[in-house]
CSV table of C-alpha atoms in Angstrom, one decimal:
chain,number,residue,atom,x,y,z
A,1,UNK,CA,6.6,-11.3,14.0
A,2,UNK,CA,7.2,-12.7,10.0
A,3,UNK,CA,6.4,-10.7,7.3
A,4,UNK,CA,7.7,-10.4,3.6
A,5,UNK,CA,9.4,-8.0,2.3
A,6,UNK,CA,9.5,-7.5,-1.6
A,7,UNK,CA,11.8,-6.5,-3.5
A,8,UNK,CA,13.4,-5.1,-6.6
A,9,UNK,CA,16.2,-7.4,-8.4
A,10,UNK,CA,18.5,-4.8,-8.0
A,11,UNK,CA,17.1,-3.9,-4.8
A,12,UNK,CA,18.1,-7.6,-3.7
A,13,UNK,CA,21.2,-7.8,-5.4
A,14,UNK,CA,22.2,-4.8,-3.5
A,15,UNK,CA,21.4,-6.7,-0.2
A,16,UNK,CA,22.9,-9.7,-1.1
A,17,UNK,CA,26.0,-8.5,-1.9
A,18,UNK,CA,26.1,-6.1,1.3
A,19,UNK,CA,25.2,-9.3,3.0
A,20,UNK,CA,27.6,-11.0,2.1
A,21,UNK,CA,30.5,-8.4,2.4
A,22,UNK,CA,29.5,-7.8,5.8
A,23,UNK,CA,29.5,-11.4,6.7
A,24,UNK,CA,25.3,-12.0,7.5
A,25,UNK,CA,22.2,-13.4,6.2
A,26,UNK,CA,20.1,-11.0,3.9
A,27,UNK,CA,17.4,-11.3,6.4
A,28,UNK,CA,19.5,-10.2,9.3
A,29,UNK,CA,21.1,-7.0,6.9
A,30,UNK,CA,17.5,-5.9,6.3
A,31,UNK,CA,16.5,-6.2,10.4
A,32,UNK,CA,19.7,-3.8,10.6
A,33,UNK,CA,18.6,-1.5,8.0
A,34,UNK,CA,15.4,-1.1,10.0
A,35,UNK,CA,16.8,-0.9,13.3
A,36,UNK,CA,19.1,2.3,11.7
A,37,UNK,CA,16.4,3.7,10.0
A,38,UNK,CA,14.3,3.6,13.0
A,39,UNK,CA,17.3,5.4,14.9
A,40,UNK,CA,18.2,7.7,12.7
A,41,UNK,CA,14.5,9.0,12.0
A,42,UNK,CA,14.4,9.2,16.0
A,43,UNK,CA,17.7,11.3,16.5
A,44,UNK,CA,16.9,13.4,13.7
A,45,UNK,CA,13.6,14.6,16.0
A,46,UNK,CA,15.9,15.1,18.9
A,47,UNK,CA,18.0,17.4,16.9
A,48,UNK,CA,15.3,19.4,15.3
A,49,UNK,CA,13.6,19.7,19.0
A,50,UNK,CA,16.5,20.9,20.3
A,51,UNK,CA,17.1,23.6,18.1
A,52,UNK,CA,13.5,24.4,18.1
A,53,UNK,CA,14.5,25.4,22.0
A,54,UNK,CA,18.0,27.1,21.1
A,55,UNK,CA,15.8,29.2,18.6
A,56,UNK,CA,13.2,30.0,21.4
A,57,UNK,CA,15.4,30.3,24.2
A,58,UNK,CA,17.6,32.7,22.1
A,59,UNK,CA,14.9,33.9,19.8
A,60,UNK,CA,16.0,37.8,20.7
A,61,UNK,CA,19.9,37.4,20.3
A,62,UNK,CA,19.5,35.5,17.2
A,63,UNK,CA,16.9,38.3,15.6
A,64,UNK,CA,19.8,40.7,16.5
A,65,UNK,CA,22.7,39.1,14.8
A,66,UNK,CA,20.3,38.5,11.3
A,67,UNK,CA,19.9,42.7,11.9
């Protein structure tokens, strides 16, 4: 799928020169700044639904520590 992606000068700047430090087209930096976002907005639900379940599991040991 194509689409365009606008951005700021600096914003593209910023890419370029990542780009370039890390050896890559600007196009294939920004599909890896997705792919991380995606990822990292997907582990940081994990997380927080896992500790929902430590809370609940342990809901009456925690409420007696905070005492």
């Amino acid at each position: 799928m194509a689409m365009t992606l606008r951005l700021t000068e600096d914003e593209q700047a910023a890419l370029q020169a990542r780009a370039e430090a890390e050896g890559m087209s600007m196009q294939e930096a920004a599909r890896r700044a997705v792919r991380e976002f995606v990822a990292g907005a997907d582990h940081r639900e994990r997380v927080a639904l896992a500790a929902e379940k430590v809370m609940r599991s342990h809901a009456d040991a925690l409420r007696r520590l905070g005492e």
